[in-house]
PDB file of C-alpha atoms in Angstrom:
ATOM      1  CA  MET A   1       5.200 151.909 108.406  1.00  0.00           C
ATOM      2  CA  ARG A   2       3.603 149.695 105.821  1.00  0.00           C
ATOM      3  CA  ASP A   3       2.165 151.282 102.725  1.00  0.00           C
ATOM      4  CA  TYR A   4      -1.504 151.082 103.621  1.00  0.00           C
ATOM      5  CA  LYS A   5      -4.557 152.671 102.026  1.00  0.00           C
ATOM      6  CA  VAL A   6      -7.749 152.716 104.056  1.00  0.00           C
ATOM      7  CA  PRO A   7     -10.705 151.597 101.933  1.00  0.00           C
ATOM      8  CA  ASN A   8     -13.124 154.459 101.300  1.00  0.00           C
ATOM      9  CA  GLU A   9     -16.039 152.425 102.697  1.00  0.00           C
ATOM     10  CA  LEU A  10     -14.197 152.050 106.010  1.00  0.00           C
ATOM     11  CA  VAL A  11     -13.516 155.793 106.168  1.00  0.00           C
ATOM     12  CA  VAL A  12     -17.172 156.597 105.459  1.00  0.00           C
ATOM     13  CA  SER A  13     -18.284 154.094 108.116  1.00  0.00           C
ATOM     14  CA  ILE A  14     -16.007 155.650 110.753  1.00  0.00           C
ATOM     15  CA  LYS A  15     -17.188 159.134 109.800  1.00  0.00           C
ATOM     16  CA  GLY A  16     -20.744 157.860 110.189  1.00  0.00           C
ATOM     17  CA  GLY A  17     -20.059 156.619 113.717  1.00  0.00           C
ATOM     18  CA  SER A  18     -19.387 152.905 113.249  1.00  0.00           C
ATOM     19  CA  ILE A  19     -17.418 151.610 116.228  1.00  0.00           C
ATOM     20  CA  ASP A  20     -16.923 148.320 114.375  1.00  0.00           C
ATOM     21  CA  ALA A  21     -15.184 150.177 111.537  1.00  0.00           C
ATOM     22  CA  LEU A  22     -12.988 152.001 114.057  1.00  0.00           C
ATOM     23  CA  GLU A  23     -12.027 148.656 115.606  1.00  0.00           C
ATOM     24  CA  VAL A  24     -11.061 147.311 112.171  1.00  0.00           C
ATOM     25  CA  LEU A  25      -8.863 150.355 111.571  1.00  0.00           C
ATOM     26  CA  PHE A  26      -7.393 150.078 115.067  1.00  0.00           C
ATOM     27  CA  THR A  27      -6.463 146.441 114.464  1.00  0.00           C
ATOM     28  CA  ARG A  28      -4.795 147.306 111.155  1.00  0.00           C
ATOM     29  CA  LEU A  29      -2.805 150.335 112.324  1.00  0.00           C
ATOM     30  CA  LYS A  30      -2.114 149.898 116.052  1.00  0.00           C
ATOM     31  CA  GLN A  31       1.282 148.219 115.581  1.00  0.00           C
ATOM     32  CA  ASP A  32       2.530 150.861 113.134  1.00  0.00           C
ATOM     33  CA  ILE A  33       1.465 153.697 115.429  1.00  0.00           C
ATOM     34  CA  TYR A  34       2.984 151.913 118.418  1.00  0.00           C
ATOM     35  CA  SER A  35       6.312 151.506 116.569  1.00  0.00           C
ATOM     36  CA  PHE A  36       6.236 155.147 115.522  1.00  0.00           C
ATOM     37  CA  ALA A  37       5.621 156.343 119.103  1.00  0.00           C
ATOM     38  CA  PHE A  38       8.127 153.883 120.551  1.00  0.00           C
ATOM     39  CA  SER A  39      10.812 155.287 118.243  1.00  0.00           C
ATOM     40  CA  TYR A  40      10.469 158.603 120.095  1.00  0.00           C
ATOM     41  CA  PHE A  41      10.030 157.494 123.667  1.00  0.00           C
ATOM     42  CA  ARG A  42      11.669 154.073 123.915  1.00  0.00           C
ATOM     43  CA  ASN A  43       9.005 153.476 126.533  1.00  0.00           C
ATOM     44  CA  LYS A  44       6.317 150.834 126.103  1.00  0.00           C
ATOM     45  CA  GLU A  45       3.701 152.532 128.292  1.00  0.00           C
ATOM     46  CA  LEU A  46       4.058 155.931 126.610  1.00  0.00           C
ATOM     47  CA  ALA A  47       3.866 154.336 123.163  1.00  0.00           C
ATOM     48  CA  GLU A  48       0.701 152.448 124.152  1.00  0.00           C
ATOM     49  CA  GLU A  49      -0.821 155.670 125.493  1.00  0.00           C
ATOM     50  CA  VAL A  50      -0.129 157.375 122.167  1.00  0.00           C
ATOM     51  CA  VAL A  51      -1.917 154.584 120.281  1.00  0.00           C
ATOM     52  CA  GLN A  52      -4.969 154.871 122.518  1.00  0.00           C
ATOM     53  CA  GLU A  53      -5.025 158.656 122.369  1.00  0.00           C
ATOM     54  CA  VAL A  54      -4.748 158.638 118.556  1.00  0.00           C
ATOM     55  CA  PHE A  55      -7.908 156.596 118.189  1.00  0.00           C
ATOM     56  CA  ILE A  56      -9.740 158.571 120.865  1.00  0.00           C
ATOM     57  CA  ARG A  57      -8.966 161.812 119.012  1.00  0.00           C
ATOM     58  CA  LEU A  58      -9.856 160.253 115.671  1.00  0.00           C
ATOM     59  CA  TRP A  59     -13.218 159.154 117.085  1.00  0.00           C
ATOM     60  CA  GLU A  60     -13.883 162.557 118.642  1.00  0.00           C
ATOM     61  CA  LYS A  61     -13.163 164.289 115.312  1.00  0.00           C
ATOM     62  CA  ARG A  62     -14.713 161.692 113.017  1.00  0.00           C
ATOM     63  CA  GLU A  63     -17.237 164.179 111.603  1.00  0.00           C
ATOM     64  CA  LEU A  64     -14.321 166.226 110.223  1.00  0.00           C
ATOM     65  CA  ILE A  65     -12.830 163.314 108.273  1.00  0.00           C
ATOM     66  CA  ASN A  66     -12.677 163.904 104.540  1.00  0.00           C
ATOM     67  CA  PRO A  67     -13.097 160.538 102.746  1.00  0.00           C
ATOM     68  CA  ASP A  68     -11.033 161.905  99.832  1.00  0.00           C
ATOM     69  CA  TYR A  69      -8.056 162.620 102.110  1.00  0.00           C
ATOM     70  CA  ASP A  70      -5.455 159.993 103.050  1.00  0.00           C
ATOM     71  CA  LEU A  71      -6.700 158.840 106.457  1.00  0.00           C
ATOM     72  CA  VAL A  72      -3.410 157.138 107.356  1.00  0.00           C
ATOM     73  CA  SER A  73      -1.525 160.428 106.923  1.00  0.00           C
ATOM     74  CA  TYR A  74      -4.144 162.161 109.060  1.00  0.00           C
ATOM     75  CA  ILE A  75      -3.786 159.498 111.768  1.00  0.00           C
ATOM     76  CA  PHE A  76      -0.009 159.844 111.828  1.00  0.00           C
ATOM     77  CA  LYS A  77      -0.350 163.616 112.010  1.00  0.00           C
ATOM     78  CA  ILE A  78      -2.505 163.087 115.108  1.00  0.00           C
ATOM     79  CA  ALA A  79       0.197 160.773 116.491  1.00  0.00           C
ATOM     80  CA  LYS A  80       2.921 163.380 115.860  1.00  0.00           C
ATOM     81  CA  ASN A  81       0.883 166.025 117.648  1.00  0.00           C
ATOM     82  CA  ILE A  82       0.350 163.729 120.641  1.00  0.00           C
ATOM     83  CA  ILE A  83       4.066 162.937 120.766  1.00  0.00           C
ATOM     84  CA  LEU A  84       4.889 166.648 120.635  1.00  0.00           C
ATOM     85  CA  ASP A  85       2.384 167.268 123.426  1.00  0.00           C
ATOM     86  CA  GLN A  86       4.240 164.697 125.508  1.00  0.00           C
ATOM     87  CA  LEU A  87       7.581 166.349 124.717  1.00  0.00           C
ATOM     88  CA  ARG A  88       6.183 169.750 125.684  1.00  0.00           C
ATOM     89  CA  GLU A  89       4.908 168.232 128.916  1.00  0.00           C
ATOM     90  CA  GLN A  90       8.425 167.022 129.671  1.00  0.00           C
ATOM     91  CA  ALA A  91       9.725 170.530 128.966  1.00  0.00           C
ATOM     92  CA  ARG A  92       7.075 172.054 131.253  1.00  0.00           C
ATOM     93  CA  HIS A  93       8.248 169.923 134.120  1.00  0.00           C
ATOM     94  CA  GLY A  94      11.639 171.541 133.956  1.00  0.00           C
ATOM     95  CA  GLU A  95      13.669 168.849 132.275  1.00  0.00           C
ATOM     96  CA  ARG A  96      17.192 169.993 131.500  1.00  0.00           C
ATOM     97  CA  TYR A  97      17.401 172.303 128.481  1.00  0.00           C
ATOM     98  CA  GLY A  98      18.850 170.595 125.444  1.00  0.00           C
ATOM     99  CA  GLN A  99      18.082 167.124 126.740  1.00  0.00           C
ATOM    100  CA  ILE A 100      14.372 166.661 127.354  1.00  0.00           C
ATOM    101  CA  ASN A 101      14.626 163.388 129.245  1.00  0.00           C
ATOM    102  CA  PRO A 102      17.121 160.547 128.942  1.00  0.00           C
ATOM    103  CA  ASP A 103      14.204 158.184 128.240  1.00  0.00           C
ATOM    104  CA  LEU A 104      13.061 160.400 125.355  1.00  0.00           C
ATOM    105  CA  ILE A 105      16.339 160.714 123.485  1.00  0.00           C
ATOM    106  CA  TYR A 106      15.557 160.308 119.844  1.00  0.00           C
ATOM    107  CA  SER A 107      16.851 157.142 118.244  1.00  0.00           C
ATOM    108  CA  SER A 108      14.613 156.407 115.270  1.00  0.00           C
ATOM    109  CA  GLU A 109      16.163 156.239 111.833  1.00  0.00           C
ATOM    110  CA  SER A 110      13.191 157.743 110.003  1.00  0.00           C
ATOM    111  CA  ALA A 111      14.075 161.000 108.221  1.00  0.00           C
ATOM    112  CA  ASP A 112      10.643 162.494 108.989  1.00  0.00           C
ATOM    113  CA  ASP A 113      10.995 161.665 112.661  1.00  0.00           C
ATOM    114  CA  GLN A 114      14.486 163.160 112.781  1.00  0.00           C
ATOM    115  CA  VAL A 115      13.225 166.374 111.185  1.00  0.00           C
ATOM    116  CA  ILE A 116      10.403 166.683 113.707  1.00  0.00           C
ATOM    117  CA  PHE A 117      12.710 166.104 116.647  1.00  0.00           C
ATOM    118  CA  ASN A 118      15.283 168.562 115.298  1.00  0.00           C
ATOM    119  CA  ASP A 119      12.578 171.161 114.679  1.00  0.00           C
ATOM    120  CA  PHE A 120      11.387 170.778 118.260  1.00  0.00           C
ATOM    121  CA  GLN A 121      14.932 171.152 119.587  1.00  0.00           C
ATOM    122  CA  ASN A 122      15.446 174.231 117.390  1.00  0.00           C
ATOM    123  CA  LEU A 123      12.231 175.782 118.694  1.00  0.00           C
ATOM    124  CA  LEU A 124      13.445 175.167 122.230  1.00  0.00           C
ATOM    125  CA  LYS A 125      16.758 176.880 121.457  1.00  0.00           C
ATOM    126  CA  GLU A 126      14.982 179.792 119.734  1.00  0.00           C
ATOM    127  CA  ALA A 127      12.763 180.271 122.777  1.00  0.00           C
ATOM    128  CA  VAL A 128      15.809 180.462 125.048  1.00  0.00           C
ATOM    129  CA  GLU A 129      17.618 182.871 122.723  1.00  0.00           C
ATOM    130  CA  LEU A 130      14.649 185.252 122.849  1.00  0.00           C
ATOM    131  CA  LEU A 131      14.898 185.616 126.623  1.00  0.00           C
ATOM    132  CA  PRO A 132      16.237 188.905 127.989  1.00  0.00           C
ATOM    133  CA  PRO A 133      20.019 188.613 128.555  1.00  0.00           C
ATOM    134  CA  LYS A 134      19.987 188.345 132.360  1.00  0.00           C
ATOM    135  CA  ARG A 135      17.098 185.841 132.342  1.00  0.00           C
ATOM    136  CA  LYS A 136      18.790 183.788 129.609  1.00  0.00           C
ATOM    137  CA  TYR A 137      22.032 183.731 131.614  1.00  0.00           C
ATOM    138  CA  ILE A 138      20.219 182.558 134.745  1.00  0.00           C
ATOM    139  CA  PHE A 139      18.330 179.940 132.756  1.00  0.00           C
ATOM    140  CA  LYS A 140      21.507 178.597 131.147  1.00  0.00           C
ATOM    141  CA  LEU A 141      23.337 178.478 134.474  1.00  0.00           C
ATOM    142  CA  SER A 142      20.472 176.409 135.844  1.00  0.00           C
ATOM    143  CA  ARG A 143      19.876 174.092 132.888  1.00  0.00           C
ATOM    144  CA  GLU A 144      23.226 173.814 131.150  1.00  0.00           C
ATOM    145  CA  GLU A 145      25.639 174.303 134.038  1.00  0.00           C
ATOM    146  CA  LYS A 146      23.306 172.488 136.465  1.00  0.00           C
ATOM    147  CA  MET A 147      23.779 175.142 139.121  1.00  0.00           C
ATOM    148  CA  THR A 148      21.282 175.331 141.968  1.00  0.00           C
ATOM    149  CA  TYR A 149      19.325 178.517 142.567  1.00  0.00           C
ATOM    150  CA  SER A 150      21.495 179.138 145.611  1.00  0.00           C
ATOM    151  CA  GLU A 151      24.690 178.777 143.571  1.00  0.00           C
ATOM    152  CA  ILE A 152      23.324 181.102 140.890  1.00  0.00           C
ATOM    153  CA  SER A 153      22.372 183.605 143.577  1.00  0.00           C
ATOM    154  CA  GLU A 154      25.912 183.600 144.975  1.00  0.00           C
ATOM    155  CA  HIS A 155      27.545 183.605 141.542  1.00  0.00           C
ATOM    156  CA  MET A 156      25.551 186.609 140.332  1.00  0.00           C
ATOM    157  CA  ASN A 157      25.302 188.342 143.717  1.00  0.00           C
ATOM    158  CA  ILE A 158      21.486 188.450 143.574  1.00  0.00           C
ATOM    159  CA  SER A 159      18.822 187.047 145.882  1.00  0.00           C
ATOM    160  CA  ILE A 160      17.403 183.555 145.520  1.00  0.00           C
ATOM    161  CA  ASN A 161      13.975 185.166 145.037  1.00  0.00           C
ATOM    162  CA  VAL A 162      15.253 186.991 141.958  1.00  0.00           C
ATOM    163  CA  VAL A 163      16.637 183.720 140.579  1.00  0.00           C
ATOM    164  CA  GLU A 164      13.319 181.920 141.227  1.00  0.00           C
ATOM    165  CA  ASN A 165      11.344 184.769 139.656  1.00  0.00           C
ATOM    166  CA  GLN A 166      13.559 184.878 136.565  1.00  0.00           C
ATOM    167  CA  MET A 167      13.426 181.090 136.145  1.00  0.00           C
ATOM    168  CA  SER A 168       9.648 181.122 136.476  1.00  0.00           C
ATOM    169  CA  LYS A 169       9.384 183.806 133.805  1.00  0.00           C
ATOM    170  CA  ALA A 170      11.848 181.964 131.550  1.00  0.00           C
ATOM    171  CA  LEU A 171       9.919 178.692 131.778  1.00  0.00           C
ATOM    172  CA  LYS A 172       6.629 180.478 131.150  1.00  0.00           C
ATOM    173  CA  HIS A 173       8.088 182.165 128.052  1.00  0.00           C
ATOM    174  CA  ILE A 174       9.488 178.873 126.719  1.00  0.00           C
ATOM    175  CA  ARG A 175       6.204 177.079 127.320  1.00  0.00           C
ATOM    176  CA  GLN A 176       4.224 179.789 125.504  1.00  0.00           C
ATOM    177  CA  TYR A 177       6.719 179.889 122.649  1.00  0.00           C
ATOM    178  CA  LEU A 178       6.550 176.130 122.130  1.00  0.00           C
ATOM    179  CA  LEU A 179       2.775 176.077 122.325  1.00  0.00           C
ATOM    180  CA  SER A 180       2.403 178.928 119.851  1.00  0.00           C
ATOM    181  CA  TYR A 181       4.722 177.444 117.226  1.00  0.00           C
ATOM    182  CA  THR A 182       4.513 173.696 117.516  1.00  0.00           C
ATOM    183  CA  ASP A 183       1.007 173.136 116.145  1.00  0.00           C
ATOM    184  CA  SER A 184       1.635 175.378 113.156  1.00  0.00           C
ATOM    185  CA  VAL A 185       5.070 173.921 112.374  1.00  0.00           C
ATOM    186  CA  PHE A 186       4.086 170.271 112.645  1.00  0.00           C
TER     187      PHE A 186
END
């Protein structure tokens, strides 16, 4: 990211509802935000969606902008939150524990980005470790050992319904854990 300071007049204009001022800011920052998002996803469409969503959220919250605060930092905080929302969405859809999605494997060299990704992975691991022992075992058999529910059922000598129920509860717990911690951590 380039070292860029948004002129105070531009910030005040955006806060006041100037679409022209927002377009100026968009033109100046879109490539940096795109590069930042692309470093996480390695997917052009997802990175473009992040850029659009950043400026939509900025516009929706323009009244809350403090002209004395660094607007670029605020914008990149919005971008990080959107990226984390996308990562949580991947986790919600049952992607394999410990590897969100092969397309989302982190590859950026930025220290801040690495910290965020590692924090997210640590939260995911913490959420799993907090599961009751039997539920955690079932979850790990499914996600880490890639066993089917039927194989888990046979392996543990329990019904498939019990496996499904425990997996549902595990995923719900992980989702709630991530949602409760992510916004406050990042």
